[in-house]
Tab-separated table of C-alpha atoms and ligand atoms in Angstrom:
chain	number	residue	atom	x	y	z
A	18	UNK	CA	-22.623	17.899	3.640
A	19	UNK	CA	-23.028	21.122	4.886
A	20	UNK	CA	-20.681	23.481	6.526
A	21	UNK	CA	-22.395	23.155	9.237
A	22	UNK	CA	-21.844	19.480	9.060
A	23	UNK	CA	-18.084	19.387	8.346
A	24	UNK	CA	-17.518	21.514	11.169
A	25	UNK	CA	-18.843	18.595	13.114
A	26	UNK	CA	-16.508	16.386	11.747
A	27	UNK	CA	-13.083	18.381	11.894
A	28	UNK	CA	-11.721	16.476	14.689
A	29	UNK	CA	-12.697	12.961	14.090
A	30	UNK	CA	-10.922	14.044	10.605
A	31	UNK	CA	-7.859	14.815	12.352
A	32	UNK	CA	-7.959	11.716	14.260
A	33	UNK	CA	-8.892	9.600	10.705
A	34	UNK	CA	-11.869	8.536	12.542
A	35	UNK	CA	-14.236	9.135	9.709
A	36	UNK	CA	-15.896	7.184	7.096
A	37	UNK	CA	-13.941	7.473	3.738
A	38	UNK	CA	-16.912	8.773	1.629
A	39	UNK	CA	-16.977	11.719	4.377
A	40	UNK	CA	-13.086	12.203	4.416
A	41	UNK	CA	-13.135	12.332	0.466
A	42	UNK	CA	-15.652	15.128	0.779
A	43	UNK	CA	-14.162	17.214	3.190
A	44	UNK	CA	-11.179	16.682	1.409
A	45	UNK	CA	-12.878	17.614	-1.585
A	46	UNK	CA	-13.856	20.619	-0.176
A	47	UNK	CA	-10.454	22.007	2.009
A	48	UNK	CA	-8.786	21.257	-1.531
A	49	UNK	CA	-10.982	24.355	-2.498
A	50	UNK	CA	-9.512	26.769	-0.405
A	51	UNK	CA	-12.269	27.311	1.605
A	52	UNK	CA	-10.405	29.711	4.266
A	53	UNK	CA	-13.193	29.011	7.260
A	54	UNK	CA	-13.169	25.516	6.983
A	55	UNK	CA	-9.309	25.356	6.618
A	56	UNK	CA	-9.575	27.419	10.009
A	57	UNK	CA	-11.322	24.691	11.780
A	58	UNK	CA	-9.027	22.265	10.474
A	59	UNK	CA	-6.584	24.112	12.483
A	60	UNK	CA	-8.522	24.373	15.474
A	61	UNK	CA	-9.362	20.244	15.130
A	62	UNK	CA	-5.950	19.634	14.835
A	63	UNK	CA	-5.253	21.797	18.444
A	64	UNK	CA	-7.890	20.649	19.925
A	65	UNK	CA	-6.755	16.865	19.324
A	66	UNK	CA	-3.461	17.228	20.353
A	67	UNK	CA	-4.873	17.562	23.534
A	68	UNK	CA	-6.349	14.196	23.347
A	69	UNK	CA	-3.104	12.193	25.083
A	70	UNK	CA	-5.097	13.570	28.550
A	71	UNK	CA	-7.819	11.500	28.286
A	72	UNK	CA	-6.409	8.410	28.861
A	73	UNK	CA	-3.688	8.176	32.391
A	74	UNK	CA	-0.423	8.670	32.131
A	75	UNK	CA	1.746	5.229	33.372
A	76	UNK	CA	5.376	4.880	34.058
A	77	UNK	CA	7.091	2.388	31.600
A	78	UNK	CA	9.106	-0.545	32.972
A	79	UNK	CA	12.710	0.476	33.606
A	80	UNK	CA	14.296	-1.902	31.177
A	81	UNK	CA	12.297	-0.402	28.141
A	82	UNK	CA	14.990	2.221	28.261
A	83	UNK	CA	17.547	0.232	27.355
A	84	UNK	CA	15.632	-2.032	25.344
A	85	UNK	CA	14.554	1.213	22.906
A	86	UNK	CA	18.159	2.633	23.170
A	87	UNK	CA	19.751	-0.734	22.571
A	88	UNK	CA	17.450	-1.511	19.427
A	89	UNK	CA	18.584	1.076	17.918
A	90	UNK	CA	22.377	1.270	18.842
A	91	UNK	CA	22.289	-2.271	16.810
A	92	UNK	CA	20.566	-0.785	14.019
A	93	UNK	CA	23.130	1.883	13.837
A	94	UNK	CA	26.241	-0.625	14.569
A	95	UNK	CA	25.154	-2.921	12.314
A	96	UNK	CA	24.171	-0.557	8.803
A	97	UNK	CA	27.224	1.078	9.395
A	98	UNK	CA	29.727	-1.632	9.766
A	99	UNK	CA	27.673	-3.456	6.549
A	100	UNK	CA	28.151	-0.265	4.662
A	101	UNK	CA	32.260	-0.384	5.465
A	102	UNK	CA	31.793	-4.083	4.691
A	103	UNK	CA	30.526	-3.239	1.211
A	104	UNK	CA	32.703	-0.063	0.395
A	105	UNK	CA	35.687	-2.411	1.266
A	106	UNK	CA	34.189	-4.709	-1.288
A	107	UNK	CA	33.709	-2.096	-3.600
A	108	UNK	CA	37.663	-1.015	-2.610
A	109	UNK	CA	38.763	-4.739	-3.586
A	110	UNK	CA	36.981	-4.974	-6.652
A	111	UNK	CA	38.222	-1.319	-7.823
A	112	UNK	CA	41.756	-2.666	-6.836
A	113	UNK	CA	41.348	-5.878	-8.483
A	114	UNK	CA	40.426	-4.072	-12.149
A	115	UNK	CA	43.561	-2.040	-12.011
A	116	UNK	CA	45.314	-4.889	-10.746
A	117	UNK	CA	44.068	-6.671	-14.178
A	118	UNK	CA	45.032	-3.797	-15.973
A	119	UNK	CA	48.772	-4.278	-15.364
A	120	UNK	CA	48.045	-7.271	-16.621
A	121	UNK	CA	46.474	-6.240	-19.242
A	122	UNK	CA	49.926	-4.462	-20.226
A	123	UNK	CA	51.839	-7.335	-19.584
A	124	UNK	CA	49.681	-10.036	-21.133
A	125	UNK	CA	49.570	-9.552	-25.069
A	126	UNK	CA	49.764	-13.216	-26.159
A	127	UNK	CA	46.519	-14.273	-25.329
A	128	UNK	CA	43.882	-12.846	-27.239
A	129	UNK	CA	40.860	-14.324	-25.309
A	130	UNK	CA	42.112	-12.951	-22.207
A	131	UNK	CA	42.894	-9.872	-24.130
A	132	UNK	CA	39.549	-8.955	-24.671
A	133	UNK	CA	38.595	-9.901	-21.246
A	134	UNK	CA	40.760	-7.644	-19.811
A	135	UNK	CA	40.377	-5.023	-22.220
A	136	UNK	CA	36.329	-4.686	-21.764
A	137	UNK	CA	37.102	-4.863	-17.961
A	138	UNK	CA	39.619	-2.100	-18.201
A	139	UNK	CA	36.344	-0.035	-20.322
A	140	UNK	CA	34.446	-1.183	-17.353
A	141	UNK	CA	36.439	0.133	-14.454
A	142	UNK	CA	36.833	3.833	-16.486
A	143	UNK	CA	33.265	3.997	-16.533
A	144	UNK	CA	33.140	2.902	-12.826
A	145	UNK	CA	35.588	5.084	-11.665
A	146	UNK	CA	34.169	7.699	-13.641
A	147	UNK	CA	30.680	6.993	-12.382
A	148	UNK	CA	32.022	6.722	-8.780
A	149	UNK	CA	34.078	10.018	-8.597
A	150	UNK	CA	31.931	12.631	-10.780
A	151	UNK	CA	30.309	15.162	-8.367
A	152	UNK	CA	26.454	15.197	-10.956
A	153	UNK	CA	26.619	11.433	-9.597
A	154	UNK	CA	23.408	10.920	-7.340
A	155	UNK	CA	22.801	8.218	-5.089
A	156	UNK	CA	20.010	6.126	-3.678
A	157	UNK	CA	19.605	3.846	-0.991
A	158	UNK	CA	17.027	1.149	0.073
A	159	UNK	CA	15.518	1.428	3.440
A	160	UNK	CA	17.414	-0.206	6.065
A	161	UNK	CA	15.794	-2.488	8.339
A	162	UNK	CA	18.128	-4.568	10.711
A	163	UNK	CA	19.414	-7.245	9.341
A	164	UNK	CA	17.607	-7.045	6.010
A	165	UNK	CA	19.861	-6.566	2.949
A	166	UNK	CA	21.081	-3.255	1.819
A	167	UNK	CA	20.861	-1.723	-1.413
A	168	UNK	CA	22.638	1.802	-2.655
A	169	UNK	CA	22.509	2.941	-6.050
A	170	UNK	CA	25.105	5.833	-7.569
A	171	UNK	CA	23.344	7.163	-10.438
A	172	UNK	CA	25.730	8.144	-13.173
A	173	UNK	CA	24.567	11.348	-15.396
A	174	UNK	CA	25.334	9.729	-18.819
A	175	UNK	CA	22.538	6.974	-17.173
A	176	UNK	CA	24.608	4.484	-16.095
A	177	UNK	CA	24.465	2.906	-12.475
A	178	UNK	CA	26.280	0.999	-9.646
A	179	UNK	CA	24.290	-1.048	-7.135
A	180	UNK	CA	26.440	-2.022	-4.414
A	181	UNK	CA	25.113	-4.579	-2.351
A	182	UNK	CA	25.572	-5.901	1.317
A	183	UNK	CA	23.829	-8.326	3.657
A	184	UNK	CA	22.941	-10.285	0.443
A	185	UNK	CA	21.155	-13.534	0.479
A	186	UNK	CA	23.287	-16.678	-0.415
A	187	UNK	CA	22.917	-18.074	-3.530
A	188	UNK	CA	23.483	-21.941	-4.891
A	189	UNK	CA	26.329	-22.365	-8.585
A	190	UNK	CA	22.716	-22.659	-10.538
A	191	UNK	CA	21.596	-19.364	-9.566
A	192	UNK	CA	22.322	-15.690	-10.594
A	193	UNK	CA	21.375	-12.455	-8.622
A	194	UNK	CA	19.289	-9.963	-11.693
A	195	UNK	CA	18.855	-6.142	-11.736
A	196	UNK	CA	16.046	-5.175	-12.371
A	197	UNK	CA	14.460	-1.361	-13.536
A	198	UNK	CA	11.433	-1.241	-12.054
A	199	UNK	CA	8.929	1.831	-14.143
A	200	UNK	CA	6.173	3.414	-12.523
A	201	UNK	CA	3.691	1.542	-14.313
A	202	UNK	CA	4.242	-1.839	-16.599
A	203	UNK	CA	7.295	-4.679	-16.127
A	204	UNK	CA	10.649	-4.453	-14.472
A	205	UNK	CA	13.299	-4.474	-17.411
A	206	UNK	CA	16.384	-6.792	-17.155
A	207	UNK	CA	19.529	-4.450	-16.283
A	208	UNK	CA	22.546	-7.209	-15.676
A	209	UNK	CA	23.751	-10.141	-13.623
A	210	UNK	CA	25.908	-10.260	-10.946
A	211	UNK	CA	26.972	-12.824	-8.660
A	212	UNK	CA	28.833	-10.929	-5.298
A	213	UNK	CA	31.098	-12.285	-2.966
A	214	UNK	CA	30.814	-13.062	0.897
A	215	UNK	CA	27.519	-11.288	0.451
A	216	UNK	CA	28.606	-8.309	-0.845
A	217	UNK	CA	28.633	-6.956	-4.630
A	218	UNK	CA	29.353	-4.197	-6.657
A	219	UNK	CA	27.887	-4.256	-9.789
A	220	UNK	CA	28.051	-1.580	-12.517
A	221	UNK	CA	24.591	-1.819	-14.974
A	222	UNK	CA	25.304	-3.585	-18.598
A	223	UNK	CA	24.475	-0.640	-20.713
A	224	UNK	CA	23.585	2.748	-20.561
A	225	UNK	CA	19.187	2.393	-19.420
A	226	UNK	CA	16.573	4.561	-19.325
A	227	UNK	CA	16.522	5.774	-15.739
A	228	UNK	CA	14.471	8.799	-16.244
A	229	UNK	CA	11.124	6.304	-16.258
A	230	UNK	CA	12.634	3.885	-13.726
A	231	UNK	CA	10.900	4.503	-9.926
A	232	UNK	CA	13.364	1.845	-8.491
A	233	UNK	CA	15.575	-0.238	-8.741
A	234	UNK	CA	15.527	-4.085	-7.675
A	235	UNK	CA	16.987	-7.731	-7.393
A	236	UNK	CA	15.752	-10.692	-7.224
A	237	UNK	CA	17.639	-14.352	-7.569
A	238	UNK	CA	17.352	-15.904	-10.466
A	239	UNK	CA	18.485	-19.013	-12.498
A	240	UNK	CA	22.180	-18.843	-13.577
A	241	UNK	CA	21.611	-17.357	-17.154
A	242	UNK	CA	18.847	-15.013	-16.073
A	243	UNK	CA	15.248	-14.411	-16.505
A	244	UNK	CA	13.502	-12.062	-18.860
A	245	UNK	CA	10.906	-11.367	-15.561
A	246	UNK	CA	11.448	-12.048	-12.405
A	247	UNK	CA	10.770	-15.226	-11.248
A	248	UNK	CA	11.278	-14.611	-7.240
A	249	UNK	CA	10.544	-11.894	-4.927
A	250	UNK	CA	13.322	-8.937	-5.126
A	251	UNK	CA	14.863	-8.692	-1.833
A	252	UNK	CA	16.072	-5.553	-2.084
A	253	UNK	CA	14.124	-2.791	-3.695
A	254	UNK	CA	15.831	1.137	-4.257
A	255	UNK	CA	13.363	3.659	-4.821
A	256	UNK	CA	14.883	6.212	-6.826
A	257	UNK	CA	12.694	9.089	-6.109
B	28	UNK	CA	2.112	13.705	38.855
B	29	UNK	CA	0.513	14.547	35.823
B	30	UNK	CA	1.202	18.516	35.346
B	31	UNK	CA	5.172	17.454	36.108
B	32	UNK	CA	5.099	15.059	33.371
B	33	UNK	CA	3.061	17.230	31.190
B	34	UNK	CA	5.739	19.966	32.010
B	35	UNK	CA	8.252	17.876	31.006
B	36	UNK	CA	7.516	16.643	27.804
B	37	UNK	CA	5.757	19.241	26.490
B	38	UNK	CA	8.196	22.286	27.380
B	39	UNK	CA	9.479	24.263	24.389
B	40	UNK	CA	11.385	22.000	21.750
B	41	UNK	CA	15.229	22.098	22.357
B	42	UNK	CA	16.223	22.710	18.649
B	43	UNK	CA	19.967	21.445	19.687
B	44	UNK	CA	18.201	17.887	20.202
B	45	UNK	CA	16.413	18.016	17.120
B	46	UNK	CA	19.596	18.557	15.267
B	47	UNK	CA	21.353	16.344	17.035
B	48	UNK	CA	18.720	13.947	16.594
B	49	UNK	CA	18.797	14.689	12.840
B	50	UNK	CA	22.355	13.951	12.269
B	51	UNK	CA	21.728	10.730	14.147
B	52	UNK	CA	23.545	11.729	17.145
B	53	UNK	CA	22.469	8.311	19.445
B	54	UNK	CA	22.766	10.140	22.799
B	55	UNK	CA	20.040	12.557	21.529
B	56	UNK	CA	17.648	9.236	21.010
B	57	UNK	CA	18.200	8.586	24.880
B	58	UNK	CA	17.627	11.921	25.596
B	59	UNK	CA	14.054	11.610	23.541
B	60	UNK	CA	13.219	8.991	25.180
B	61	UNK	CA	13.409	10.570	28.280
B	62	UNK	CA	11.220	13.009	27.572
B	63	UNK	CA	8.474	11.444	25.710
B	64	UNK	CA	9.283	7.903	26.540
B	65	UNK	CA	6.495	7.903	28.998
B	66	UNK	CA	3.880	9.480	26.627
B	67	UNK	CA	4.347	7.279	24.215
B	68	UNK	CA	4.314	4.282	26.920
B	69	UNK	CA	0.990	5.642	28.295
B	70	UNK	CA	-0.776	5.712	24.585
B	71	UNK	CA	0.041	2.479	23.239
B	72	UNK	CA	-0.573	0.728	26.515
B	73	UNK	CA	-4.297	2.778	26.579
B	74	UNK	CA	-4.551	1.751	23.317
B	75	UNK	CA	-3.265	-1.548	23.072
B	76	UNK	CA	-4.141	-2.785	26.831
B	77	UNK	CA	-1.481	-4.956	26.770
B	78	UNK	CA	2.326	-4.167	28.520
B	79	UNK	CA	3.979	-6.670	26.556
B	80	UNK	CA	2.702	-5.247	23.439
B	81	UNK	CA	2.544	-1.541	24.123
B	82	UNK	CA	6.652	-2.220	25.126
B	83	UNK	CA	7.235	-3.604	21.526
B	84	UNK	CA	5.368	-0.715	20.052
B	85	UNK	CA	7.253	1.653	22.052
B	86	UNK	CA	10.344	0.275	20.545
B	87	UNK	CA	8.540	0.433	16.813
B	88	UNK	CA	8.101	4.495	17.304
B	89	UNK	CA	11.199	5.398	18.863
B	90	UNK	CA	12.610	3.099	15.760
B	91	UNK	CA	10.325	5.432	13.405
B	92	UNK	CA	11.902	8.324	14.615
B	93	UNK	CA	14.957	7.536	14.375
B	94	UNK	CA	14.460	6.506	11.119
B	95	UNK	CA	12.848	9.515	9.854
B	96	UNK	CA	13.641	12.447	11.911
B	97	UNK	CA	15.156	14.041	8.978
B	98	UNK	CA	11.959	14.525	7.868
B	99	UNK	CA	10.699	16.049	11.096
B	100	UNK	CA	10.057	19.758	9.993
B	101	UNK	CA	9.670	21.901	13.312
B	102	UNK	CA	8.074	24.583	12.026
B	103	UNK	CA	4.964	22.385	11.583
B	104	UNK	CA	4.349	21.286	14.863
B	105	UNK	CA	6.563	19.767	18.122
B	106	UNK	CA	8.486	16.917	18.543
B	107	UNK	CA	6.076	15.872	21.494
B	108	UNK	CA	3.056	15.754	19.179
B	109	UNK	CA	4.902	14.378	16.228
B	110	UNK	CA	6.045	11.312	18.816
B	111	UNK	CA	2.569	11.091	20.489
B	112	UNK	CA	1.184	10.961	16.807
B	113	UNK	CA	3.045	8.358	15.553
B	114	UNK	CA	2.689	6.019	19.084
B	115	UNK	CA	-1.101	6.479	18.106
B	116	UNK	CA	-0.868	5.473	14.923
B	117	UNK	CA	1.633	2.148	15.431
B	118	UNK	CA	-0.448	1.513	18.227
B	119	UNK	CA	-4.197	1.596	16.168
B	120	UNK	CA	-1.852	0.315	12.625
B	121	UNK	CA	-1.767	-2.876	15.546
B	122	UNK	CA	-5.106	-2.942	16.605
B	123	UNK	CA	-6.296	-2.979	13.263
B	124	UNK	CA	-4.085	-5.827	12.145
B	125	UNK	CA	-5.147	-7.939	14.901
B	126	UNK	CA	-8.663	-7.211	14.631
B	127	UNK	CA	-10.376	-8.576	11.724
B	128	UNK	CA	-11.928	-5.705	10.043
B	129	UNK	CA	-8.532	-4.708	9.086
B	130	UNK	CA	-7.523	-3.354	4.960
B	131	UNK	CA	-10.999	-1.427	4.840
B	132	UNK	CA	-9.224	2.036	5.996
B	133	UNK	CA	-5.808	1.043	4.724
B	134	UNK	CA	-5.450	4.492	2.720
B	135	UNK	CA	-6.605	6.914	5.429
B	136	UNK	CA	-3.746	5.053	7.792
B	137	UNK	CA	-1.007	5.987	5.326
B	138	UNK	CA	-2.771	9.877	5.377
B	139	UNK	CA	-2.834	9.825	9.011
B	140	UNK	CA	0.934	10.136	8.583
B	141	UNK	CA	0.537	13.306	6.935
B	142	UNK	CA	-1.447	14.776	9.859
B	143	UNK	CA	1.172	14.270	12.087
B	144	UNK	CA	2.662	17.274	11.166
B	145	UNK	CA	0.170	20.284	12.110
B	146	UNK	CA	0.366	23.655	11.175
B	147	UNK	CA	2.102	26.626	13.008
B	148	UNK	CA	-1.190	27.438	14.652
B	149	UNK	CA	-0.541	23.967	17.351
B	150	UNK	CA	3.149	25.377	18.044
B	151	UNK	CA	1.643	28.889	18.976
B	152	UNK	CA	-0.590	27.509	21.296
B	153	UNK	CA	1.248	25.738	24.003
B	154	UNK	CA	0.181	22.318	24.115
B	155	UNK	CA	0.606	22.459	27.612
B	156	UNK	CA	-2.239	24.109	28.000
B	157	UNK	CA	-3.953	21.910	25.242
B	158	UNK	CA	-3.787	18.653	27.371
B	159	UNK	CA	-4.863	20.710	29.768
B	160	UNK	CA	-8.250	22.174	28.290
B	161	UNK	CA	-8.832	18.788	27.527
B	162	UNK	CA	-8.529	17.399	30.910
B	163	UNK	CA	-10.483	20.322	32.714
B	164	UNK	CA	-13.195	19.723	29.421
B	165	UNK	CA	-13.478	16.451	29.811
B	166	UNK	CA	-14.155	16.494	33.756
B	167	UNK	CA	-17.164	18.258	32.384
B	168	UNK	CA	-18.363	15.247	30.251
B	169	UNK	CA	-20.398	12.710	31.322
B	170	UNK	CA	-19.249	8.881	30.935
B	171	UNK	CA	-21.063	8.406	27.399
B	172	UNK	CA	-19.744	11.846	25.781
B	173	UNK	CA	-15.843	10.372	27.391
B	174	UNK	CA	-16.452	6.834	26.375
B	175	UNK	CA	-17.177	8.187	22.350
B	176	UNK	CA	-14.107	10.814	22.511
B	177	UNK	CA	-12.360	8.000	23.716
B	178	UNK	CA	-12.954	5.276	21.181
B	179	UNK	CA	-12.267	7.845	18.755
B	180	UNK	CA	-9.136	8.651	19.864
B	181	UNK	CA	-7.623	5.598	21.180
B	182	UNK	CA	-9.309	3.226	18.757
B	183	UNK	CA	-9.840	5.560	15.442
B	184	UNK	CA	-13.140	4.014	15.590
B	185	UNK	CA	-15.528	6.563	13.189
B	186	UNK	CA	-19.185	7.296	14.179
B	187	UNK	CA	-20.809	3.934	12.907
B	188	UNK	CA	-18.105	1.939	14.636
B	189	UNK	CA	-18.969	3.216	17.708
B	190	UNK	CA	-22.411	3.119	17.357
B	191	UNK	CA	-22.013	-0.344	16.954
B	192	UNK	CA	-19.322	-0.606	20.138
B	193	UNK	CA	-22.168	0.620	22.008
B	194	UNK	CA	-24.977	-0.717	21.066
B	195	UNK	CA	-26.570	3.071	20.764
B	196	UNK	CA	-28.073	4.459	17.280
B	197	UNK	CA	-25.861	6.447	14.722
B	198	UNK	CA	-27.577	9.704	15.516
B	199	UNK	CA	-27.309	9.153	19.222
B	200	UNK	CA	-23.495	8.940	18.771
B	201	UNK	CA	-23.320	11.730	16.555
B	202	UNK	CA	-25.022	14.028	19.153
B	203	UNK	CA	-22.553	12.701	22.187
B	204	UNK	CA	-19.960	13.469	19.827
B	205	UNK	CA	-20.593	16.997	18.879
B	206	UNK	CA	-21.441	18.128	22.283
B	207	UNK	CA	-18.006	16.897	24.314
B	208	UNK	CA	-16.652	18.402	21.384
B	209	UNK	CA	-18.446	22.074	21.745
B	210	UNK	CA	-17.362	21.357	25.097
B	211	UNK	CA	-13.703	20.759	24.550
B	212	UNK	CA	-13.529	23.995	22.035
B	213	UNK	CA	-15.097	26.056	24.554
B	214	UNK	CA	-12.844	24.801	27.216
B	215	UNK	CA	-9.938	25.351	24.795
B	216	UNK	CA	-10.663	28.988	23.895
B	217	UNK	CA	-11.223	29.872	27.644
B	218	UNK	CA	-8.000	28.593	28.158
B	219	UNK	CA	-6.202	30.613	25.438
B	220	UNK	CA	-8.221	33.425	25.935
B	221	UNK	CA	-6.637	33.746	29.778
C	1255	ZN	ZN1	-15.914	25.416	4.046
């Protein structure tokens, strides 16, 4: 094309009413610098947001008001009051560790339930640790009403903590899986968990290699896991 | 009753109801809607042609910006355009997925995002008088030169898409095309030039 040409096409560009081929090109071409052509860019882009005017201008119904506002009142209601739901969860489980470490202190006979309680007091240092250091990031899955809801704390020594809310109900045969999703290739096992009341807090089996994970997921699976999953995730946390 | 609604939405951005909106303050989400809940009516329902529809896809883009006015940079344009923008493109994302000749431009729709935001030059020029230059420009066009502007805008249809809508040849289209637009810029720098 020539500049003559693209100058043409500035505004149907703005408006993404262009064939691809001709899009790539210009594209191709503002990606250059060229400082006239990024000028009419600019001038496209003013002279389409005048574009609204062409069509009339009608009054909406009186109850969309409400309807809009209301939508989204329940969308804000609802994450937040799943989020306490889950941080209570998170709370209870916290409380039920320590709770298990006084037994723990108490409890020396039996060994089985020794070692239980031992690798769950390991468990809740790490958590708490994970939970309270300031480097810890976090990550959350969008939230659309009613779907589940997904937040990750990312621990610096590469550890994580999905909590979980809203979560699907699950049969005794079946598991919920982790999953580390990377860029490109398989998601990668990272740990069973089964929640409670739909909520779960579950802290990653082993340190994992979260620099080339894009997100994190989980999907149901049969009780003793899957090497891939074998259903949909339901909740997916991009960790961008 | 245009100019007052044109006045309305498009006066300066209040950046106390952008933050507000930001830290998802919900009375600042009524107060949006007041002010561009109209637009955004009037461009899905010109796009969509449907009241039932354009009403849930009013819902989708005040949802959207909810949703993601954090990412709402002001410096790069208004929140009247950024609404308008995204009504457009909810309301065409529908169109497409009801038509049939839908996936073909699936990557330019996710782009068209991007060009929501414009550049400081848009929030210099008040867009007030933008909708205006249109509207004087396009009492200056004759039905064909309207009828391709419009497709284009309300329907994202490109040049060989509308050639088909109408029935006309490619190049005929092209030359309606280029001459409401010369129109429109001339209009438009008349109007910033007084
Ligand atoms: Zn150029």
């Amino acid at each position: 094309m020539t500049h003559e040409e693209m100058n043409d096409l500035y505004e149907l560009y703005a408006l993404g009413a262009i064939e691809p081929e001709e899009a790539g090109e210009i594209e191709a071409h503002l990606r250059e610098g060229c400082p006239e052509c990024q000028d009419m860019l600019r001038r496209a882009l003013a002279v389409t947001a005048g574009f609204p005017a062409l069509g009339g201008i009608v009054d909406p119904p009186p109850h969309l008001r409400d309807r809009v506002i209301g939508s989204i009142e329940r969308l804000r209601t609802s994450a937040s009051t799943a989020w306490r739901i889950a941080y209570i969860a998170l709370a209870a489980s916290i409380a039920l560790l320590a709770w298990s470490l006084t037994s723990y202190r108490t409890l020396r006979s039996d060994r089985t339930q020794l070692a239980r309680l031992e690798s769950e007091h390991t468990r809740l240092e790490i958590l708490i640790q994970l939970l309270t250091n300031p480097e810890t990031r976090t990550a959350q899955a969008s939230t659309n009403e009613n779907a589940p809801l997904g937040r990750v704390f990312l621990g610096r020594d590469n550890r994580f903590v999905f909590v979980g809310s809203r979560l699907p109900a699950i049969n005794a045969t079946q598991t919920f899986e982790l999953w580390l999703v990377p860029a490109k290739g398989a998601p990668r096992p990272a740990g069973l968990f089964r929640g409670e009341d739909s909520h779960a807090v579950c802290l990653s089996s082993a340190p994992v290699d979260l620099e080339n994970t894009a997100a994190i997921a989980v999907s149901i699976e049969p009780r003793s896991g899957s090497n891939a999953p074998t259903t949909t995730p339901f909740v997916i946390v991009p960790l961008s | 009753m245009l100019s007052v609604i044109l006045a309305a939405v498009l006066s300066p951005d209040d950046p106390d109801l952008i933050a507000r909106l930001k830290e998802k303050n919900h009375e600042a989400i009524g107060e949006v809607y007041d002010r561009y809940g109209k637009l955004a009516y009037s461009v899905t329902l010109r796009i969509t042609r449907n009241q039932q529809t354009a009403e849930d896809l009013v819902q989708e883009v005040f949802l959207r910006v909810w949703n993601r006015a954090h990412k709402f940079d002001s410096s790069r344009g208004s929140l009247g355009m950024w609404i308008l923008c995204i009504a457009r493109n909810v309301a065409i994302d529908h169109l497409r997925s009801t038509a049939t000749r839908i996936a073909r431009r699936q990557s330019t729709e996710t782009d068209l995002e991007k060009l929501c935001f414009h550049d400081d030059f848009v929030s210099r020029i008040s867009i007030m008088q933008q909708m205006k230059a249109v509207r004087a420009a396009a009492a200056n066009l004759n039905a064909n030169q309207r009828s391709v502007l419009e497709l284009a805008y309300f329907e994202g249809l490109t040049h060989s898409e509308i050639a088909e809508r109408l029935n006309q040849p490619l190049g005929t289209i092209k030359t309606w095309v280029r001459t409401a637009l010369i129109s429109i810029r001339s209009e438009m720098t008349q109007a910033a030039s007084r």
